[in-house]
C-alpha cells in the first residue's frame, strides 16, 4: 500500500483549500494572497517552501520571542500552530496562520483527506536487463535502472526510483512507510500517511535485510556509490551522501543528513534531525544526538567528536612522516632564501600536527629559542601535537631549541615574537598585558585577512605591542598563487573536468585573479558573479559549478535574493565553498550538490593551502616570521631590499608610519 497526494489545480487559494478540507472553522490570520501549488503541498516544518503546508507546535510559549523569530523565517504558505501562539505571531506576506489545540493532529487529518491509497500490482517484466529474482516483489510504479541486481524476498514499493548498477541483497524492503504516529481525539496512536519517494542513485550496494523507508512528503535519498551493510535501518526523509559506508545494524533516524564519504560503524545510531558532516567516522555502537562537523571521529553515548579523521581526504592534517626528508629540505631552503635570522629572539608559537608541525622548527632553525603551546583539539590531543612538533624538530636538528608548554605554562614576559596561530589564539587583553612593550605579533597571513576577535588591537596600542601582516602577493612569498592549484584540485574532486565546463566564480577579492587565471588557462568558461541578481535563469541553465570565494561577503546574504524554486533550474549542479559564510539552505533545497555538505565559517577556507602539501605552510609561516624580523630590524633594513613591502604594518610605533587598523 502506498499513498499519493491528490492533485489540485495550481496556485489554489488557501481559503478555498481549507473549505474543501473542512478546516475553515479554525481561527486563521492571513496576509496577502496565500496559495498552495498543485504538485507538492504538504511538507515538514524544516523543509517547507512557498506554496506548501506545514505545522509547528511550541509547548512553551514563555519563549515566544524565540518561537516568533523561528516562525518568521518559514516560507510556508499555510502554517498550522497551537492556539497559544495566536497572541505572539503574525503571518508573513502571502502566508496564512491557522491556530488550533492540536496542530499535528489537524495536519495529519488534512494529509489523510488529501491522499489516495494505491494498491499497486507486482511487475512481471522489466524494461532494463538485469538480474531480478522471481521471488522478489517489485510494485508497479517503481523505476528500475540498468544492470540492477535484486535478490529473492526483496520488496520494492511503487514509490521507489533505482539508478544503474545497483545491488540489492535478499530480504531488503525499500519504500515502505516510516515510523511516524500521532494521537487522535481519543488518545489512540494513528499512523501518519507517507506520500514521498525513495531515490537510490547509481552504484549503490544494499545488504540483506536492509529497510529504507519512504519520505513523509518528499524524498529519502541514497547518493551514488554508497554501500549499506546487512540489517541497517534508514528512516524517512534521510539523505545519505556519496560514497558512504553504513555498516551492519546501524540505525539512521528520520530527517538525518549525512555528508559524503562518512562511515557509520557497527550498531551505531543517529538521532532524528541530526546533520553529520563529510569524511566523518561514527564509531561502533556510538549514539549521535547532535550535529557532527566534517572530518572528525565521533564515539560514545552520547557521541563526542574527539579527533579529526586521518583519511586521505583530510591530508592537510596528517603527519607527513612518509615525506619528512622533503619537508626538511623545504624548511632549509625557505629559511635560506628568506635570510631568516631570529638569533637571540624568544618565539612563542603553537605545537601542531601534520604539515602545521613545521612552524617551531622553522623559528628554531633561524636561531630562535622557541616555546610551542600544545593543547587538545579536533586535530588530535596535546600529546599528538607535541610528538609531531618534536619529531619535525629532531628531523631538522633543532629539538634542543624547542620547549613544549601548555597555554598556562607559557612565559610571555620574555617573548619577543608571538605568532597568531591556532592554539595561541585568541590573543586577548590578558595575554597582551603579559607581553613586554616592543614585542611583535605577526598575524602569519595577509593583513586583509585579519579576523575580528583574534587579537585585542586596542590593548596592543596601549602596551606598544607591534602587530604586522604578511604581504601574500610579495615576490618573496607569493602565497596567493597556491590558490590556483587548490581551487582546481577541489573542483576535480567533485568530478568536474574543468575544461569545457561553465564555472561561476562568486565574489571579487584578492583570491579572484589567480583562480580566474587558472580556470581560463585550463579551458573553462568562467563567469564572474559580483551580484546575486546576475544569477538569472540563463546563467543557471548553463552552469556546472558555482565557486564561492566572497571573503568579505560583498554579495550579501542569499535571503530574499535566491530561493529554491529559482535555483532548481540547475538542480544537480555543485556549489563549492572555497571560502565560508554562504547560506547553503536554498542550494540544498533546490537539489544542488554541496561541497562540503555543511556550512564553513565566514572568513575561513574549507581547505587551507596545507591541503596541497607542506610547501605552502612552510613558505607562509616562514614569511610571517620574516615580517616580524623586519619589524624588529627597522625601516632601514626593509626599505630598498628584496623584502621591501613584505611586512604590512597593522600597529607600528615608528615616526614615519601611521598606526593602522585593517
XYZ file of C-alpha atoms in Angstrom, residues 79-555:
477
model
C 1.330 27.162 8.920
C -0.763 25.255 11.466
C 0.136 26.377 15.006
C -1.036 25.745 18.550
C -3.608 28.258 19.796
C -1.327 29.756 22.486
C 0.804 31.320 19.753
C -2.031 33.434 18.355
C -1.101 36.284 20.717
C 2.523 36.413 19.655
C 2.979 35.689 15.947
C 1.777 37.261 12.733
C 1.945 35.911 9.177
C 4.500 36.875 6.578
C 3.412 38.211 3.191
C 1.264 35.693 1.288
C 1.035 33.444 4.325
C -1.869 32.124 6.392
C -1.561 31.064 10.029
C -4.133 28.582 11.373
C -4.437 28.137 15.161
C -5.840 25.049 16.888
C -5.363 22.931 20.010
C -3.555 20.015 18.321
C -1.624 21.187 15.239
C -0.107 17.785 14.418
C -3.467 16.038 14.591
C -5.145 18.611 12.342
C -2.170 18.497 9.971
C -2.438 14.690 9.813
C -6.199 14.909 9.212
C -5.628 17.301 6.312
C -2.991 14.990 4.860
C -5.272 11.941 5.178
C -8.034 13.811 3.365
C -5.621 14.817 0.632
C -4.010 11.474 -0.164
C -5.296 8.495 -2.047
C -4.332 4.912 -1.275
C -2.972 2.813 -4.112
C -2.689 -0.942 -4.111
C -0.132 -1.437 -6.886
C 0.261 -4.758 -8.662
C 3.579 -6.522 -8.891
C 5.621 -6.049 -12.049
C 6.330 -9.147 -14.106
C 8.619 -7.661 -16.766
C 11.337 -5.017 -16.599
C 12.371 -2.598 -19.342
C 16.086 -2.765 -18.455
C 18.045 -6.032 -18.398
C 19.485 -7.062 -15.031
C 19.287 -9.855 -12.507
C 15.944 -9.812 -10.699
C 14.895 -12.802 -8.627
C 11.468 -14.234 -9.433
C 10.875 -14.278 -5.676
C 11.293 -10.501 -5.352
C 8.223 -8.244 -5.256
C 8.519 -5.082 -7.331
C 5.409 -2.970 -7.445
C 4.095 -1.090 -10.446
C 5.307 2.498 -10.373
C 8.836 1.598 -9.354
C 11.586 2.748 -11.709
C 14.484 0.310 -12.158
C 17.731 1.336 -13.890
C 20.176 -0.698 -15.975
C 22.159 -3.716 -14.722
C 20.371 -3.833 -11.377
C 20.593 -6.938 -9.167
C 17.619 -7.623 -6.881
C 17.756 -10.873 -4.915
C 14.961 -13.042 -3.514
C 12.369 -11.871 -0.977
C 13.071 -8.195 -1.597
C 10.134 -5.776 -1.624
C 10.473 -2.693 -3.816
C 7.427 -0.451 -3.405
C 5.940 1.556 -6.243
C 7.322 4.884 -4.974
C 10.985 3.900 -5.474
C 13.456 5.034 -8.134
C 16.590 2.901 -8.522
C 19.570 4.004 -10.612
C 22.050 1.979 -12.663
C 24.374 -0.795 -11.413
C 22.635 -1.120 -8.034
C 22.869 -4.337 -5.980
C 20.069 -5.162 -3.508
C 20.616 -8.314 -1.475
C 17.978 -10.749 -0.207
C 15.207 -9.576 2.091
C 15.645 -5.815 1.691
C 12.496 -3.671 1.918
C 12.608 -0.299 0.167
C 9.892 2.338 0.038
C 7.621 1.284 2.895
C 6.079 3.945 5.169
C 8.169 5.235 8.070
C 7.547 5.070 11.807
C 5.509 8.260 12.384
C 2.418 8.386 14.596
C 0.084 10.958 16.123
C -2.720 10.859 18.728
C -6.351 11.284 17.747
C -9.115 12.819 19.916
C -9.361 9.626 21.967
C -5.607 9.427 22.512
C -5.157 6.457 20.201
C -1.973 6.315 18.138
C -2.622 6.700 14.411
C -0.124 6.127 11.637
C 0.876 9.178 9.602
C 0.470 8.580 5.846
C 3.684 8.819 3.812
C 3.335 10.148 0.272
C 7.005 10.680 -0.587
C 9.547 8.663 -2.540
C 12.839 6.813 -2.174
C 15.651 7.573 -4.619
C 18.595 5.160 -4.897
C 21.317 6.625 -7.127
C 23.855 4.714 -9.272
C 26.355 2.127 -7.953
C 24.703 1.716 -4.548
C 25.008 -1.581 -2.623
C 22.194 -2.531 -0.210
C 22.749 -5.554 2.046
C 20.379 -8.271 3.183
C 17.521 -7.247 5.447
C 18.082 -3.525 4.989
C 14.990 -1.343 5.431
C 14.804 2.063 3.731
C 11.603 3.990 4.483
C 9.941 6.374 2.091
C 9.822 10.091 2.849
C 6.787 11.577 4.543
C 6.330 14.051 1.691
C 9.488 14.474 -0.392
C 12.431 12.078 -0.816
C 14.616 9.669 1.102
C 17.870 9.709 -0.880
C 20.854 7.350 -1.017
C 23.527 9.075 -3.103
C 25.715 7.326 -5.680
C 28.434 4.946 -4.597
C 27.158 4.408 -1.033
C 27.334 0.902 0.466
C 24.895 -0.285 3.166
C 25.608 -3.440 5.173
C 23.099 -6.068 6.357
C 20.207 -5.207 8.691
C 20.736 -1.457 8.647
C 17.665 0.755 9.132
C 17.256 4.007 7.168
C 14.221 6.029 8.262
C 12.059 8.504 6.340
C 13.459 11.757 4.885
C 17.075 10.648 5.367
C 19.731 11.836 2.923
C 22.988 9.867 2.768
C 25.794 11.418 0.720
C 28.027 9.888 -1.915
C 30.430 7.005 -1.201
C 29.368 6.473 2.419
C 29.722 3.190 4.314
C 26.776 2.254 6.558
C 27.661 -0.909 8.489
C 25.506 -3.713 9.880
C 22.786 -2.915 12.442
C 23.264 0.851 12.028
C 20.088 2.863 12.730
C 19.599 6.208 10.985
C 16.532 8.033 12.322
C 14.248 10.364 10.389
C 15.410 13.511 8.560
C 19.113 12.822 9.191
C 21.551 14.320 6.662
C 24.910 12.556 6.230
C 27.706 14.083 4.155
C 29.805 12.253 1.566
C 32.471 9.676 2.432
C 31.242 9.231 6.007
C 31.480 5.837 7.747
C 28.809 4.719 10.244
C 30.219 1.709 12.098
C 28.564 -1.401 13.552
C 25.378 -0.833 15.576
C 25.811 2.953 15.656
C 22.683 5.109 15.817
C 21.922 8.676 14.748
C 19.085 10.687 16.287
C 16.365 12.215 14.108
C 17.062 15.621 12.556
C 20.838 15.451 13.072
C 23.287 16.600 10.386
C 26.532 14.647 10.063
C 29.336 16.205 8.014
C 31.573 14.727 5.326
C 34.561 12.424 5.960
C 33.257 11.543 9.441
C 33.761 8.244 11.284
C 30.968 7.331 13.725
C 32.380 4.639 15.998
C 30.915 1.230 16.813
C 27.747 1.450 18.974
C 28.015 5.251 19.142
C 24.820 7.240 19.716
C 24.863 10.549 17.839
C 22.478 13.085 19.403
C 23.700 16.382 17.922
C 25.243 17.719 14.722
C 28.723 16.450 13.813
C 31.140 18.633 11.778
C 33.342 17.471 8.891
C 36.473 15.366 9.344
C 36.054 14.104 12.912
C 35.725 10.771 14.661
C 32.707 10.509 16.977
C 32.190 7.732 19.519
C 30.490 7.083 22.851
C 26.992 7.527 24.306
C 26.194 10.276 23.634
C 28.793 10.509 20.864
C 31.565 13.072 21.221
C 33.685 14.334 18.307
C 37.239 13.882 19.544
C 39.661 13.972 16.673
C 39.924 14.736 13.025
C 39.723 11.899 10.559
C 43.039 10.690 9.187
C 41.718 9.544 5.851
C 43.424 10.673 2.677
C 40.659 13.196 2.086
C 41.974 15.006 5.171
C 45.602 15.161 4.058
C 46.196 18.667 5.327
C 46.145 17.411 8.932
C 48.103 14.184 8.524
C 51.605 13.860 9.899
C 53.769 13.757 6.757
C 56.098 11.070 8.134
C 56.372 9.366 4.760
C 57.806 12.570 3.285
C 59.810 14.004 6.160
C 63.007 14.251 4.103
C 61.319 16.528 1.569
C 59.707 18.640 4.306
C 63.103 19.138 5.984
C 64.677 20.133 2.663
C 61.892 22.673 2.024
C 62.295 24.195 5.505
C 66.027 24.671 4.995
C 65.577 26.137 1.506
C 62.933 28.646 2.609
C 64.883 29.803 5.686
C 67.938 30.306 3.454
C 66.050 32.116 0.659
C 64.317 34.489 3.103
C 67.579 35.077 5.016
C 65.511 34.497 8.130
C 67.646 35.359 11.165
C 65.991 35.178 14.589
C 69.179 34.760 16.588
C 68.640 35.955 20.159
C 64.849 36.121 19.870
C 62.330 34.242 22.006
C 59.433 32.955 19.865
C 56.130 31.660 21.225
C 54.120 29.649 18.690
C 51.961 26.511 18.530
C 52.786 22.824 18.560
C 50.648 21.184 15.891
C 50.060 18.043 13.868
C 50.504 17.322 10.167
C 52.004 19.966 7.933
C 51.428 22.585 10.641
C 54.095 20.950 12.837
C 56.788 22.870 10.934
C 56.499 26.363 12.481
C 58.516 25.765 15.642
C 61.251 24.053 13.613
C 61.437 26.986 11.177
C 61.881 29.508 14.014
C 64.472 27.319 15.772
C 66.459 26.743 12.571
C 66.567 30.546 12.147
C 68.251 30.793 15.557
C 65.346 31.491 17.940
C 64.576 29.916 21.278
C 61.051 28.524 20.892
C 58.157 27.783 23.200
C 55.418 25.732 21.469
C 51.926 25.565 23.004
C 50.300 22.117 22.836
C 46.621 21.573 23.577
C 43.816 19.145 22.759
C 41.909 19.960 19.579
C 39.773 18.347 16.870
C 43.044 17.555 15.052
C 44.480 15.453 17.887
C 45.471 15.507 21.522
C 48.102 17.769 23.092
C 50.416 14.743 23.155
C 49.881 14.218 19.415
C 50.811 17.871 18.733
C 53.869 17.706 20.976
C 55.135 14.476 19.432
C 54.641 15.707 15.849
C 56.354 19.048 16.558
C 59.340 17.468 18.308
C 59.660 14.797 15.613
C 59.883 17.508 12.964
C 62.357 19.490 15.082
C 64.512 16.379 15.517
C 64.498 15.764 11.764
C 65.692 19.350 11.214
C 68.220 19.005 14.040
C 66.873 21.751 16.339
C 64.962 19.806 19.018
C 67.202 21.232 21.775
C 65.912 24.768 20.997
C 62.201 23.909 21.411
C 60.256 23.576 24.654
C 56.671 22.232 24.672
C 54.398 24.143 27.065
C 50.706 24.455 27.874
C 48.950 27.791 27.426
C 49.168 28.337 31.193
C 52.892 27.467 31.341
C 53.956 29.819 28.531
C 56.410 32.542 29.642
C 55.034 35.629 27.902
C 57.238 38.122 29.763
C 60.330 37.030 27.803
C 58.593 36.617 24.439
C 59.805 38.743 21.530
C 57.615 37.235 18.806
C 54.137 35.808 19.476
C 52.627 34.131 16.392
C 48.885 34.442 15.811
C 48.375 30.726 15.139
C 45.575 28.350 16.139
C 46.479 27.232 19.657
C 47.928 30.633 20.574
C 44.692 32.435 19.714
C 42.841 34.380 20.923
C 45.464 36.969 21.808
C 43.210 38.816 24.231
C 43.885 41.561 26.779
C 45.009 39.015 29.366
C 47.704 37.707 27.002
C 48.768 41.138 25.704
C 49.106 42.545 29.243
C 51.812 39.948 29.969
C 53.913 40.806 26.904
C 56.813 43.218 27.167
C 56.490 46.536 25.265
C 58.084 46.378 21.846
C 57.342 42.720 21.222
C 55.845 41.775 17.844
C 52.762 39.777 16.903
C 52.899 38.565 13.289
C 49.392 37.571 12.190
C 51.025 34.959 9.882
C 48.898 35.855 6.889
C 47.863 38.888 4.830
C 46.682 41.874 6.888
C 43.478 41.956 4.815
C 42.503 38.601 6.325
C 42.721 39.649 9.991
C 39.564 38.313 11.647
C 37.667 40.135 14.422
C 38.369 38.882 17.917
C 41.686 37.183 17.193
C 43.860 39.997 18.572
C 42.924 42.773 21.031
C 44.324 45.637 18.925
C 43.312 48.349 21.386
C 45.263 46.675 24.163
C 48.224 46.237 21.800
C 48.261 50.000 21.175
C 48.190 50.743 24.906
C 51.036 48.317 25.561
C 53.049 49.342 22.451
C 52.891 45.839 21.016
C 53.645 45.778 17.289
C 51.263 43.822 15.011
C 52.286 43.041 11.426
C 50.825 41.157 8.487
C 52.497 39.349 5.590
C 52.034 40.505 2.024
C 50.968 37.221 0.415
C 51.458 38.671 -3.082
C 55.081 39.682 -2.425
C 57.638 38.014 -4.777
C 59.473 36.547 -1.779
C 56.258 34.906 -0.563
C 53.757 34.645 -3.465
C 51.368 32.615 -1.322
C 48.196 33.544 -3.202
C 49.459 31.711 -6.287
C 48.716 28.446 -4.449
C 45.018 29.293 -4.632
C 45.142 28.285 -8.298
C 46.027 24.588 -7.791
C 43.915 24.389 -4.618
C 40.753 25.540 -6.403
C 41.483 23.214 -9.323
C 42.012 20.245 -7.018
C 38.797 20.856 -5.083
C 36.798 21.115 -8.301
C 38.330 17.989 -9.804
C 37.462 16.111 -6.617
C 33.836 16.938 -7.475
C 34.305 15.023 -10.765
C 34.397 18.252 -12.771
C 36.627 18.137 -15.838
C 37.125 21.959 -15.787
C 37.971 22.077 -19.491
C 34.761 22.985 -21.306
C 32.847 23.387 -18.050
C 30.941 26.546 -17.162
C 32.132 27.756 -13.761
C 30.576 30.724 -11.971
C 33.019 32.407 -9.558
C 31.030 34.266 -6.876
C 32.977 37.104 -5.268
C 35.689 39.541 -6.290
C 38.695 39.992 -3.985
C 42.365 39.055 -3.706
C 41.572 35.361 -4.287
C 39.829 36.057 -7.578
C 42.641 36.910 -10.085
C 44.778 33.759 -9.628
C 41.729 31.477 -9.651
C 40.246 33.092 -12.765
C 43.628 32.864 -14.470
C 43.972 29.157 -13.705
C 40.443 28.253 -14.831
C 40.742 30.145 -18.100
C 44.123 28.557 -18.833
C 42.565 25.125 -18.300
C 39.849 25.869 -20.844
C 36.861 26.554 -18.611
C 34.103 29.011 -19.452
C 34.183 31.388 -16.474
C 31.599 33.939 -15.337
C 32.465 36.336 -12.503
C 29.489 36.997 -10.223
C 29.542 40.300 -8.345
C 25.809 40.464 -7.535
C 23.325 37.675 -6.756
C 20.906 39.279 -9.219
C 23.248 38.197 -12.031
C 22.399 34.561 -11.261
C 19.431 34.550 -13.624
C 17.770 31.619 -15.361
C 20.004 31.825 -18.443
C 23.137 31.612 -16.341
C 21.736 28.835 -14.139
C 20.744 26.686 -17.103
C 24.339 26.513 -18.333
C 26.490 26.372 -15.188
C 28.220 23.242 -13.877
C 29.696 24.608 -10.642
C 29.434 27.744 -8.500
C 32.701 28.544 -6.688
C 32.034 30.768 -3.658
C 35.050 32.953 -2.745
C 33.286 36.027 -1.305
C 35.674 36.651 1.602
C 34.097 39.946 2.742
C 30.508 38.924 1.933
C 30.190 41.736 -0.580
C 27.473 39.785 -2.387
